[in-house]
C-alpha positions as a Markdown table, in Angstrom:
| # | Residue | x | y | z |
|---|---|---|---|---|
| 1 | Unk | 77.7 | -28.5 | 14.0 |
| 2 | Unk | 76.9 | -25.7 | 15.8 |
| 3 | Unk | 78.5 | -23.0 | 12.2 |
| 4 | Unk | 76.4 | -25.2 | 10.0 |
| 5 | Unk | 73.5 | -24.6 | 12.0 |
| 6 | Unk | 74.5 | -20.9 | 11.8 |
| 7 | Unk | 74.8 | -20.7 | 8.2 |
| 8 | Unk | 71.6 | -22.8 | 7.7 |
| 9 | Unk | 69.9 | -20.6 | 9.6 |
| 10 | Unk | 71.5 | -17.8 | 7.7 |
| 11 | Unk | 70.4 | -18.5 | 4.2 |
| 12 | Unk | 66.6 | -19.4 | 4.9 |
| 13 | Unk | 66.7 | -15.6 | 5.7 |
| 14 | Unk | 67.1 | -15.7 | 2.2 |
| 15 | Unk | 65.8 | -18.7 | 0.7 |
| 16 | Unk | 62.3 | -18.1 | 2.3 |
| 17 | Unk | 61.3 | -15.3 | 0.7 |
| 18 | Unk | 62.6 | -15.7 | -2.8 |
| 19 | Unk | 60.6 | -19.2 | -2.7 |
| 20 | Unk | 57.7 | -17.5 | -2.2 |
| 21 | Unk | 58.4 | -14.8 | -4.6 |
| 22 | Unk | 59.4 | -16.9 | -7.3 |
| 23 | Unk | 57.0 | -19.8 | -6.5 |
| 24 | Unk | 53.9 | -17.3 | -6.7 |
| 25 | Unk | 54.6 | -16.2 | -10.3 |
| 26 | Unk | 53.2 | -18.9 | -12.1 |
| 27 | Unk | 50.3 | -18.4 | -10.3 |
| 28 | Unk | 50.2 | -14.3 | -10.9 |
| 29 | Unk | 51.4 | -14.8 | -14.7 |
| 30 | Unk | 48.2 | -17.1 | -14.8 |
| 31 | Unk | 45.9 | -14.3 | -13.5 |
| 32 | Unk | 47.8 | -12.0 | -16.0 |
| 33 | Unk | 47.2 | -14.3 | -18.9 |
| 34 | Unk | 43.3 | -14.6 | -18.4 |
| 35 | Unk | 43.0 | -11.2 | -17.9 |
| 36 | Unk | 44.7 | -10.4 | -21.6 |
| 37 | Unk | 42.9 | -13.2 | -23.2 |
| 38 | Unk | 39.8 | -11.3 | -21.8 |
| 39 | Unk | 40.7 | -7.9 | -22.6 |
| 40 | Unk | 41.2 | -8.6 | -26.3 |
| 41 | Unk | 38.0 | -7.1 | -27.6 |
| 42 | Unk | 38.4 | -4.3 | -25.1 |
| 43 | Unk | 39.6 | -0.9 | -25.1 |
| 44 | Unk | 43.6 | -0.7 | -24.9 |
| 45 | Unk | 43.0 | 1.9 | -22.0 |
| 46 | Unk | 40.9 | -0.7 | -20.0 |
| 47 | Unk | 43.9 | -3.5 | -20.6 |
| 48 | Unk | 46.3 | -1.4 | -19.3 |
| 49 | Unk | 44.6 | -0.2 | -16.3 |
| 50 | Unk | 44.0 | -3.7 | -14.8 |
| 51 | Unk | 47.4 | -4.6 | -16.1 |
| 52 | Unk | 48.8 | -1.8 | -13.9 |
| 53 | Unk | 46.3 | -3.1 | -10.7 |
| 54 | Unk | 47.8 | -6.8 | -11.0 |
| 55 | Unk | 51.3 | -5.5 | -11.0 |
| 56 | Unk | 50.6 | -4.1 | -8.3 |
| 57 | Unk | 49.6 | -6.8 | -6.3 |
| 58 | Unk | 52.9 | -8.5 | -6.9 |
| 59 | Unk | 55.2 | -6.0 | -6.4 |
| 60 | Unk | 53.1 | -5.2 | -3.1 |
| 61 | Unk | 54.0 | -9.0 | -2.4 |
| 62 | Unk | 57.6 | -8.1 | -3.1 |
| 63 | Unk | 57.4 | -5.0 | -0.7 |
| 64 | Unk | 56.1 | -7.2 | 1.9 |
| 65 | Unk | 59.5 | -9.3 | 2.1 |
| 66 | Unk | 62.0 | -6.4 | 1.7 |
| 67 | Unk | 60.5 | -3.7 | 3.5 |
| 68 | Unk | 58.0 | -5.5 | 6.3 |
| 69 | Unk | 59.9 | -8.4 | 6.5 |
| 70 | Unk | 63.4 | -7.1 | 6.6 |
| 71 | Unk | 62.2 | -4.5 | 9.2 |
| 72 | Unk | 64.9 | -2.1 | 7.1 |
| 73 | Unk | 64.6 | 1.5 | 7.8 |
| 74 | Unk | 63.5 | 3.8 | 5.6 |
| 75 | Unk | 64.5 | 7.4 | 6.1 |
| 76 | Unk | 63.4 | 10.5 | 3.3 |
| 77 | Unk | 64.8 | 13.3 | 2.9 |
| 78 | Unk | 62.7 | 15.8 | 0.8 |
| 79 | Unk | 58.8 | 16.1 | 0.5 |
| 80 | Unk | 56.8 | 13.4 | -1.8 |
| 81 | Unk | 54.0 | 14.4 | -3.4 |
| 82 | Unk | 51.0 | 13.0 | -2.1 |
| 83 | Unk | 49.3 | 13.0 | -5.5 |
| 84 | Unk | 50.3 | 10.6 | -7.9 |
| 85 | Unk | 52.3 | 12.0 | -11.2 |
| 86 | Unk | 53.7 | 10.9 | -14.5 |
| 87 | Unk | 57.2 | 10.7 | -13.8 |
| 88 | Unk | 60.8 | 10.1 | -14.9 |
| 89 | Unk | 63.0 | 8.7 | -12.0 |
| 90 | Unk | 66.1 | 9.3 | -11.9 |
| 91 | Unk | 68.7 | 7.6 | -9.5 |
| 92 | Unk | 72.1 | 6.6 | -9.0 |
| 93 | Unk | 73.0 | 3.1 | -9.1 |
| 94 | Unk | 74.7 | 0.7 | -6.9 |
| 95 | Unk | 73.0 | -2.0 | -6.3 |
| 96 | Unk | 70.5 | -4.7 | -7.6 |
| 97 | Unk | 68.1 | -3.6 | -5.1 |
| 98 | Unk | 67.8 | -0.2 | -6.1 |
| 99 | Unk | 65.1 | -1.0 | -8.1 |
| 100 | Unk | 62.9 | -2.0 | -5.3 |
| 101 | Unk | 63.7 | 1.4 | -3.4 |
| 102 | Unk | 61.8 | 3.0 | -6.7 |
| 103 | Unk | 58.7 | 0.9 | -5.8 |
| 104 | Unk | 59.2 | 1.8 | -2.0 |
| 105 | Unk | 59.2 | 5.4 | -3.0 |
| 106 | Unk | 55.8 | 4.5 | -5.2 |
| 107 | Unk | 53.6 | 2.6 | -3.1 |
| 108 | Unk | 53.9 | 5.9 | -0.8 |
| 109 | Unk | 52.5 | 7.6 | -4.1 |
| 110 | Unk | 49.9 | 5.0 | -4.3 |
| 111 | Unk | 51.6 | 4.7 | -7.3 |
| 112 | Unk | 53.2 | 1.1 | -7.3 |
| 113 | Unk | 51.2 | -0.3 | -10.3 |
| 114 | Unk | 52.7 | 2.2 | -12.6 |
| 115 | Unk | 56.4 | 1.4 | -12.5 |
| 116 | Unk | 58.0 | 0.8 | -15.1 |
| 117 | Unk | 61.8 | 0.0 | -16.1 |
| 118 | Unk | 64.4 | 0.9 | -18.6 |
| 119 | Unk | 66.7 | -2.1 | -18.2 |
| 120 | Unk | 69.5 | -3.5 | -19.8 |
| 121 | Unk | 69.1 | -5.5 | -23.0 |
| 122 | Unk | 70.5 | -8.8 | -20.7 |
| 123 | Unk | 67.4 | -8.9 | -18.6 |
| 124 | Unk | 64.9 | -10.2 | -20.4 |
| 125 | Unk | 66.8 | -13.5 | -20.6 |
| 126 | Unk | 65.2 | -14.0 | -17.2 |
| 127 | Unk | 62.2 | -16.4 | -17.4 |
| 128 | Unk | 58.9 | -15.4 | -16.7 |
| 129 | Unk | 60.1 | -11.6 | -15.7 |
| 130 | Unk | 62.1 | -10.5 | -18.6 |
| 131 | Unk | 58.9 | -11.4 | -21.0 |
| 132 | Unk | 56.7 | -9.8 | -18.5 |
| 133 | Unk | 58.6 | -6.8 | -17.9 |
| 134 | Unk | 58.0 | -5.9 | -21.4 |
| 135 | Unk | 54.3 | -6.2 | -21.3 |
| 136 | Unk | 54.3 | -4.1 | -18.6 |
| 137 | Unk | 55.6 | -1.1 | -20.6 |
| 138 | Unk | 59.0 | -1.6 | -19.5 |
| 139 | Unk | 62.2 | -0.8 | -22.0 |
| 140 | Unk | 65.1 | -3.1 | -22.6 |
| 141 | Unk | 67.8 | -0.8 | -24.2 |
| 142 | Unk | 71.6 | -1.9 | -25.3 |
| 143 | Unk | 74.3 | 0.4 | -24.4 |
| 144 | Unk | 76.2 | 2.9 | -26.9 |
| 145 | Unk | 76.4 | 1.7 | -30.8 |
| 146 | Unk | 73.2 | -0.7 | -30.3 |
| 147 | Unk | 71.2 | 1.5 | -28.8 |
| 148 | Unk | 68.1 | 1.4 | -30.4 |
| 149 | Unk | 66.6 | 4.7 | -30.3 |
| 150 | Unk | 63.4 | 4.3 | -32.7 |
| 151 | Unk | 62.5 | 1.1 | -30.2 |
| 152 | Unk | 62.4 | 3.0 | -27.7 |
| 153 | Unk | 60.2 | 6.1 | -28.9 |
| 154 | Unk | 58.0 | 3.4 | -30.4 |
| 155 | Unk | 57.4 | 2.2 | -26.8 |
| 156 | Unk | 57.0 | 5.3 | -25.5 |
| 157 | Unk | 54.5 | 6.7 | -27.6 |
| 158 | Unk | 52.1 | 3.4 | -27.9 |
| 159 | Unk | 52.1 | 4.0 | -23.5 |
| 160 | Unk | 51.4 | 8.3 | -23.9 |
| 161 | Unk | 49.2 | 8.3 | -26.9 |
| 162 | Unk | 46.7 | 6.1 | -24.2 |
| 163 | Unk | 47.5 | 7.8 | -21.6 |
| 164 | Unk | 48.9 | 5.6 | -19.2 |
| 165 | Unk | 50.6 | 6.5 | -15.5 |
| 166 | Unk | 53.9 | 6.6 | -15.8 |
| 167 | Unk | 56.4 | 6.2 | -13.1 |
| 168 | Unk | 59.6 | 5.4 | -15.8 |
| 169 | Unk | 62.8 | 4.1 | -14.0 |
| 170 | Unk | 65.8 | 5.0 | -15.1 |
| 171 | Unk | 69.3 | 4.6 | -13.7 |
| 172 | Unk | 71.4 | 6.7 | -16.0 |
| 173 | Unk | 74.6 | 5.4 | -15.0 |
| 174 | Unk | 73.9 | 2.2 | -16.9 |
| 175 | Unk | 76.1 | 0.3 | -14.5 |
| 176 | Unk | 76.1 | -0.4 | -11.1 |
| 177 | Unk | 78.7 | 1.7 | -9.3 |
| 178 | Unk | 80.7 | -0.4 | -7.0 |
| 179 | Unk | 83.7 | 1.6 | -4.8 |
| 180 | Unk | 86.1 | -1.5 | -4.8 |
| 181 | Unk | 85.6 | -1.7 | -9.1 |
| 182 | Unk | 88.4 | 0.6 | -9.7 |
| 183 | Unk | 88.5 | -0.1 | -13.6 |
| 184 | Unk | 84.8 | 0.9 | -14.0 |
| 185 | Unk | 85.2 | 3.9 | -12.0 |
| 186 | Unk | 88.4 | 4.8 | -13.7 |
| 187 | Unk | 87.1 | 4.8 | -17.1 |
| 188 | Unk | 84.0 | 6.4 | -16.3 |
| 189 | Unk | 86.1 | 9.3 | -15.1 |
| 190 | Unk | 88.0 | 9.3 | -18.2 |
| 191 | Unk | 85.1 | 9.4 | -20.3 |
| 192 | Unk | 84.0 | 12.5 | -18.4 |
| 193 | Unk | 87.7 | 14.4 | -18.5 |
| 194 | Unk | 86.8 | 13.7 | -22.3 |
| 195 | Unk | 84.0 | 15.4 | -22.7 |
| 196 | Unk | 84.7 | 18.2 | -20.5 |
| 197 | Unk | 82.8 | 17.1 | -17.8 |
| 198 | Unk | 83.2 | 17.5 | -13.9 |
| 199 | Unk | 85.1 | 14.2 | -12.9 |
| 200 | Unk | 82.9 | 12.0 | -10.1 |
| 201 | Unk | 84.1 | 10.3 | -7.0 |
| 202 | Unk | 80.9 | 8.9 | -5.6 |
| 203 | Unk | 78.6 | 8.3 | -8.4 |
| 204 | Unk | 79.8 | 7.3 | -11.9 |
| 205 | Unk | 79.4 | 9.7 | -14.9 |
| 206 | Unk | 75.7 | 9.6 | -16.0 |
| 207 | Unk | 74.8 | 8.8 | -19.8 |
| 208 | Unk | 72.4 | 11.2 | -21.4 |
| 209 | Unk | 70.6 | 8.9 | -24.3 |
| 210 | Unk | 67.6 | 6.6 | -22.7 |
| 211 | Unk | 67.0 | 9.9 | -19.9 |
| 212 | Unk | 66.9 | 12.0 | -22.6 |
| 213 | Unk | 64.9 | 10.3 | -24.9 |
| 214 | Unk | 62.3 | 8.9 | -22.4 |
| 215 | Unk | 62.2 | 13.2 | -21.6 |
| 216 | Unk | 61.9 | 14.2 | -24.9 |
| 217 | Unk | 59.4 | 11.7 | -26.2 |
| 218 | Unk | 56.7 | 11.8 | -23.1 |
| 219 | Unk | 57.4 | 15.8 | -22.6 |
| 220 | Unk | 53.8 | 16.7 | -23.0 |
| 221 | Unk | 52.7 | 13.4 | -20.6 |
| 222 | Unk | 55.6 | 13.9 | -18.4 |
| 223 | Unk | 54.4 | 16.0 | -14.9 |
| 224 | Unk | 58.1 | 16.2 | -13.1 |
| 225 | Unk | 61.0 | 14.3 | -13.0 |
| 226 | Unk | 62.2 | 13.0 | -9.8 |
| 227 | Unk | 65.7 | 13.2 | -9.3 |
| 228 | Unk | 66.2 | 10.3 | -6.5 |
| 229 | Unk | 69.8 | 9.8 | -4.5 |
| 230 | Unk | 70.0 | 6.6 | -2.4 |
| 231 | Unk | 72.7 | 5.4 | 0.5 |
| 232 | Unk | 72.7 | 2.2 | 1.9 |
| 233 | Unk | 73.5 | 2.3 | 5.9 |
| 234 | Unk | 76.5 | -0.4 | 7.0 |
| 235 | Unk | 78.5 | -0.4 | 4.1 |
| 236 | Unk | 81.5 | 1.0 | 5.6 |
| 237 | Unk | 84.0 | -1.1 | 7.0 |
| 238 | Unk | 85.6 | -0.5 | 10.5 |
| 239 | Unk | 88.8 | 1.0 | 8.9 |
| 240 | Unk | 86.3 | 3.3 | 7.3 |
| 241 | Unk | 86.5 | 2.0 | 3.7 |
| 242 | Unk | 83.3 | 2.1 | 1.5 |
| 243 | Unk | 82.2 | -1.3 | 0.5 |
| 244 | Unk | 79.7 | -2.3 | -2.1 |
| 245 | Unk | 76.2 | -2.2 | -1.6 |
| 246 | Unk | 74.4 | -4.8 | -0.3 |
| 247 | Unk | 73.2 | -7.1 | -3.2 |
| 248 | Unk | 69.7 | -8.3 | -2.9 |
| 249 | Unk | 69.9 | -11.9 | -1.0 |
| 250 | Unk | 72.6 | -9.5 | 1.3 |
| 251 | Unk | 69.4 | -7.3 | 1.9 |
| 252 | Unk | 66.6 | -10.0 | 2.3 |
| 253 | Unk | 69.5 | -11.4 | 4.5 |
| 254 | Unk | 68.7 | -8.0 | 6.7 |
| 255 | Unk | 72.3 | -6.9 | 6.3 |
| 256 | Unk | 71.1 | -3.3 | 5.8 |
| 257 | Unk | 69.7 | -1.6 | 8.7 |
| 258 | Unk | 68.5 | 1.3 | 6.9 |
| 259 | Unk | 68.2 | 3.3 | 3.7 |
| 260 | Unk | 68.4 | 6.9 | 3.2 |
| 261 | Unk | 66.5 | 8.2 | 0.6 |
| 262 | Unk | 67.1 | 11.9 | -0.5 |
| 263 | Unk | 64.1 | 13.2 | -2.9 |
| 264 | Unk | 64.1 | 16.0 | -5.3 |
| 265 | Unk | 61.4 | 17.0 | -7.7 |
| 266 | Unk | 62.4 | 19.0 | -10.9 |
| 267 | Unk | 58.6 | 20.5 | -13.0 |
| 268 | Unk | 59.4 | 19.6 | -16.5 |
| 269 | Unk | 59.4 | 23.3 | -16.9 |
| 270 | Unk | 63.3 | 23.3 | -15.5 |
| 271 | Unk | 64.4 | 20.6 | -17.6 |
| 272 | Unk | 65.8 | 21.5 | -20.8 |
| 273 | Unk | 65.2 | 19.6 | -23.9 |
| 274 | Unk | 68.1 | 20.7 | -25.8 |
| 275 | Unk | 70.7 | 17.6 | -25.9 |
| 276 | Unk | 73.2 | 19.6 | -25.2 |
| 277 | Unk | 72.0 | 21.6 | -22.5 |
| 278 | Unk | 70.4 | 18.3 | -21.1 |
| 279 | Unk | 73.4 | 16.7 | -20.5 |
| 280 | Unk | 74.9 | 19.6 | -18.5 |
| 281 | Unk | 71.7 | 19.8 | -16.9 |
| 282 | Unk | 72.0 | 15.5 | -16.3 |
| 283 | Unk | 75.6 | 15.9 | -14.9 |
| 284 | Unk | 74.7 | 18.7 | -12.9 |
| 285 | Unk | 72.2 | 17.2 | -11.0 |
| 286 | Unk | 74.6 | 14.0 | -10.7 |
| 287 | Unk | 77.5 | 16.1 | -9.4 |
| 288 | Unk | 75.2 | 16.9 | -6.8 |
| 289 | Unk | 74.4 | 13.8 | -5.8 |
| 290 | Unk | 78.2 | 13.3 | -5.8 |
| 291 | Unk | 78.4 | 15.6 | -3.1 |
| 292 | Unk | 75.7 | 14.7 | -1.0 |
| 293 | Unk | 77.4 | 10.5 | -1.4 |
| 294 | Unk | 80.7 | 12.5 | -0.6 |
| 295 | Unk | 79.4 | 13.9 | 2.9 |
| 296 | Unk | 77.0 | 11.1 | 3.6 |
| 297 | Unk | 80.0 | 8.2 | 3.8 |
| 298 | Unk | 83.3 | 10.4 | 3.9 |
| 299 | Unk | 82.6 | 13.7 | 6.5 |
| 300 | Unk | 84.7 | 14.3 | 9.1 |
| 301 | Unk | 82.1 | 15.9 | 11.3 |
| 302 | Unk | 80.1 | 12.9 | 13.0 |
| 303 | Unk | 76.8 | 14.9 | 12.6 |
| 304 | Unk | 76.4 | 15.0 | 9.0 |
| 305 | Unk | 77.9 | 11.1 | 8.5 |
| 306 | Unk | 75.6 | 8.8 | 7.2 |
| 307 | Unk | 72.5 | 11.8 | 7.0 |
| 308 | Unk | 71.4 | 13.8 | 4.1 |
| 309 | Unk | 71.1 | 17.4 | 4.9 |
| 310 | Unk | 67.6 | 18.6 | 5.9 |
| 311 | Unk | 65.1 | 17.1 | 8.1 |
| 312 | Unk | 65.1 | 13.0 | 7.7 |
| 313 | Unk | 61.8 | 11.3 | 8.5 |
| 314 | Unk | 61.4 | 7.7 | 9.2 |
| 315 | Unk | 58.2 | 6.2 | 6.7 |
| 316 | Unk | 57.2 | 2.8 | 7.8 |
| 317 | Unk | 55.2 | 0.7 | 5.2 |
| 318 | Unk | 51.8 | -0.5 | 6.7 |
| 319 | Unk | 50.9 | -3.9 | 6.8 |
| 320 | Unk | 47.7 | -3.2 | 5.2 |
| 321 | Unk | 49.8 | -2.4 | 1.6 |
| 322 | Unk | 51.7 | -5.6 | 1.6 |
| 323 | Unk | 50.4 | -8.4 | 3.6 |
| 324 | Unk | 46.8 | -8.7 | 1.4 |
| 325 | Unk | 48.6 | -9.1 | -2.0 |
| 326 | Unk | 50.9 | -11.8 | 0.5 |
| 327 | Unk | 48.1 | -14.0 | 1.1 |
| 328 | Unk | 46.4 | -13.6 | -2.2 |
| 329 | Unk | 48.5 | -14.9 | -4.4 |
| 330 | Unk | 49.5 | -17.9 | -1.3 |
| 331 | Unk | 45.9 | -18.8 | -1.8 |
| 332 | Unk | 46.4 | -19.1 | -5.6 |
| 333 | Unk | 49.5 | -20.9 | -5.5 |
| 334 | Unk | 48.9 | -23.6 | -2.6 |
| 335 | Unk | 45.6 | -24.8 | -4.3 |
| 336 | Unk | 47.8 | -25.3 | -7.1 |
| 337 | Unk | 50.4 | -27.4 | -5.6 |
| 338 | Unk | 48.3 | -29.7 | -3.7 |
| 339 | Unk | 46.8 | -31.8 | -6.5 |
| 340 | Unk | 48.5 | -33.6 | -9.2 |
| 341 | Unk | 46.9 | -31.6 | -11.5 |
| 342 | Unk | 47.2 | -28.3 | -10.6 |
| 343 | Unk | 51.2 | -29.0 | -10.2 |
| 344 | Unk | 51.3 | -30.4 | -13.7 |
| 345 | Unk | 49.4 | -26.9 | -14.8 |
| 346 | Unk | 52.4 | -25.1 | -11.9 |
| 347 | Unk | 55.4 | -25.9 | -14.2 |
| 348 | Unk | 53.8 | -25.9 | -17.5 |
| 349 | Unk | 53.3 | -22.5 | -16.8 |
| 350 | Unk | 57.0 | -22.4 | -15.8 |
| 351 | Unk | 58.0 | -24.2 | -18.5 |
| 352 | Unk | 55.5 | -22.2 | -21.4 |
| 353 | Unk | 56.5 | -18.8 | -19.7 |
| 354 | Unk | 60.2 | -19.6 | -19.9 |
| 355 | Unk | 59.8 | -20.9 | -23.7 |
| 356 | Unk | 57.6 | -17.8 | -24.3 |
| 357 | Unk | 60.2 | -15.5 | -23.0 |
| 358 | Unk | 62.8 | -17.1 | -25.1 |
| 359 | Unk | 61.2 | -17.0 | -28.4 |
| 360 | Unk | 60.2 | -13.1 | -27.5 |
| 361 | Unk | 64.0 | -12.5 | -27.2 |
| 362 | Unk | 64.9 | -14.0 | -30.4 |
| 363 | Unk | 61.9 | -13.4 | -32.4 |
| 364 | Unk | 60.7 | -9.0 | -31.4 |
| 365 | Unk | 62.4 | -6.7 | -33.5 |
């Protein structure tokens, strides 16, 4: 009685906050839909900037639950800008709550409303986001053979032509590195002995393509690229193993005390455009995040385990950023739910938005 009790209590750690964050998006893709009904006749420039101010409520929502809520730790290493930028972000990968430590990074930027995603061609399956995601400005790109290149640029070029804040994600490992995937890891170091690349322990051999081409198409827009390396504290075992990051009901499940956050910014004047001097340039920077993983979980001098060199500084997230965009979009959604009415109009919107998505997936070029 007592375990189940336990465990019950356990997984509403979870199951609170992804009710509320998945319950809310009818109500947010709502807002969303009447705004780009109204915006029609309007100037592209005007959409997009409202588009970028209603992402940013939600996301803030989001923040609220796995930053405030979690009560997680976040520790940076390197100086932000205060000002916001057009940026490329670049991080390694290892978890599916790295994306959200991109949008931690940017609300600190005031920049939150900006981000947007290269993703894998698989996640715009998921209903109501995937579709979304796209409007946003976001890329869905298939790995090697299917990549397609002109999609992207396309993308690209309809966002810089207008001008629009960019804060593009990518994570150029294309998969998530996980230390107990041997096979993954394996091949990726093959594929790097193959192409006369330093071999990685720590990090998985970075792909050039969707970093180069996001560089190369959005050069003149571009401000900096932002060369991100992220650890996850408590994922090392007593026998001092390295286990997986946490996944994200393992983090909204407060299972990670803290994350350290090491920041570099490269001007665009340092990055070269040449493909082949990019992708030295790309493993370069990744080798050195190999190092700095290397030290960070592995060192056998207890002062620099589980730190980044350099001066760490602890960054809460005010309540003020989060908790507004909380309540707003409660007090759309609970109006909602409380009449017949308004819950028939709840999972229509569902329901639409899932069909929406779907015919998106199979009907976009």
């Amino acid at each position: 009685m007592l375990l189940s009790l336990v465990v019950h209590t356990y997984s509403l750690r979870y199951w609170f906050p992804a009710a509320v964050m998945l319950g809310t998006a009818p109500a947010y893709l709502l807002s969303w839909s009447a705004w780009r009904l109204m915006s029609v006749v309007l100037p592209h420039k005007l959409y997009h900037s409202m588009d970028d101010r209603i992402y940013q409520v939600y996301q803030s929502m989001v923040l609220f639950f796995f930053e405030n809520y979690t009560g997680v730790e976040i520790i940076i290493y390197g100086d932000i800008p205060k000002t916001k930028e057009n940026v490329v972000y670049l991080s390694n990968h290892q978890s599916t709550a790295d994306w959200i430590i991109a949008d931690m990074l940017a609300i600190r930027q005031n920049a939150l409303g900006h981000v947007r995603y290269v993703l894998k061609d698989g996640l715009k399956w998921l209903p109501l986001y995937g579709w979304y995601f796209s409007q946003h400005g976001g890329v869905y790109v298939k790995r090697s053979a299917k990549f397609d290149e002109k999609a992207m640029v396309k993308k690209l070029l309809s966002q810089t032509k207008l001008g629009t804040p960019t804060y593009l994600v990518i994570f150029p490992e294309g998969t998530r590195y996980n230390p107990e995937n041997r096979k993954v890891i394996g091949d990726s170091q093959v594929f790097a002995t193959n192409q006369g690349l330093a071999v990685l322990e720590h990090v998985l051999t970075p792909r050039m393509k969707a970093a180069h081409i996001a560089i190369e198409t959005m050069k003149d827009h571009l401000n900096a690229v932002y060369d991100v390396t992220v650890a996850y504290e408590g994922t090392v075992s007593a026998s001092g193993h390295r286990r997986s990051a946490p996944t994200m009901p393992e983090f909204l499940c407060k299972e990670c005390p803290k994350v350290h956050i090491h920041f570099s910014r490269v001007d665009m004047k340092e990055v070269p455009l040449e493909p082949l001097f990019f992708r030295r340039w790309l493993h370069e920077r990744f080798e050195l995040k190999d190092k700095l993983l290397g030290t960070f979980y592995e060192s056998e001098d207890p002062t620099l385990r589980y730190v980044f060199p350099g001066e760490g500084r602890h960054w809460p997230l005010s309540l003020t950023k989060t908790l507004p965009s909380l309540v707003f979009l409660s007090g759309l959604t609970l109006p909602m739910l409380l009449t017949p009415e308004g819950r028939k109009l709840y999972f229509r919107t569902w329901i639409y938005g899932t069909l929406l998505g779907w015919l998106w997936v199979h009907l976009s070029p």
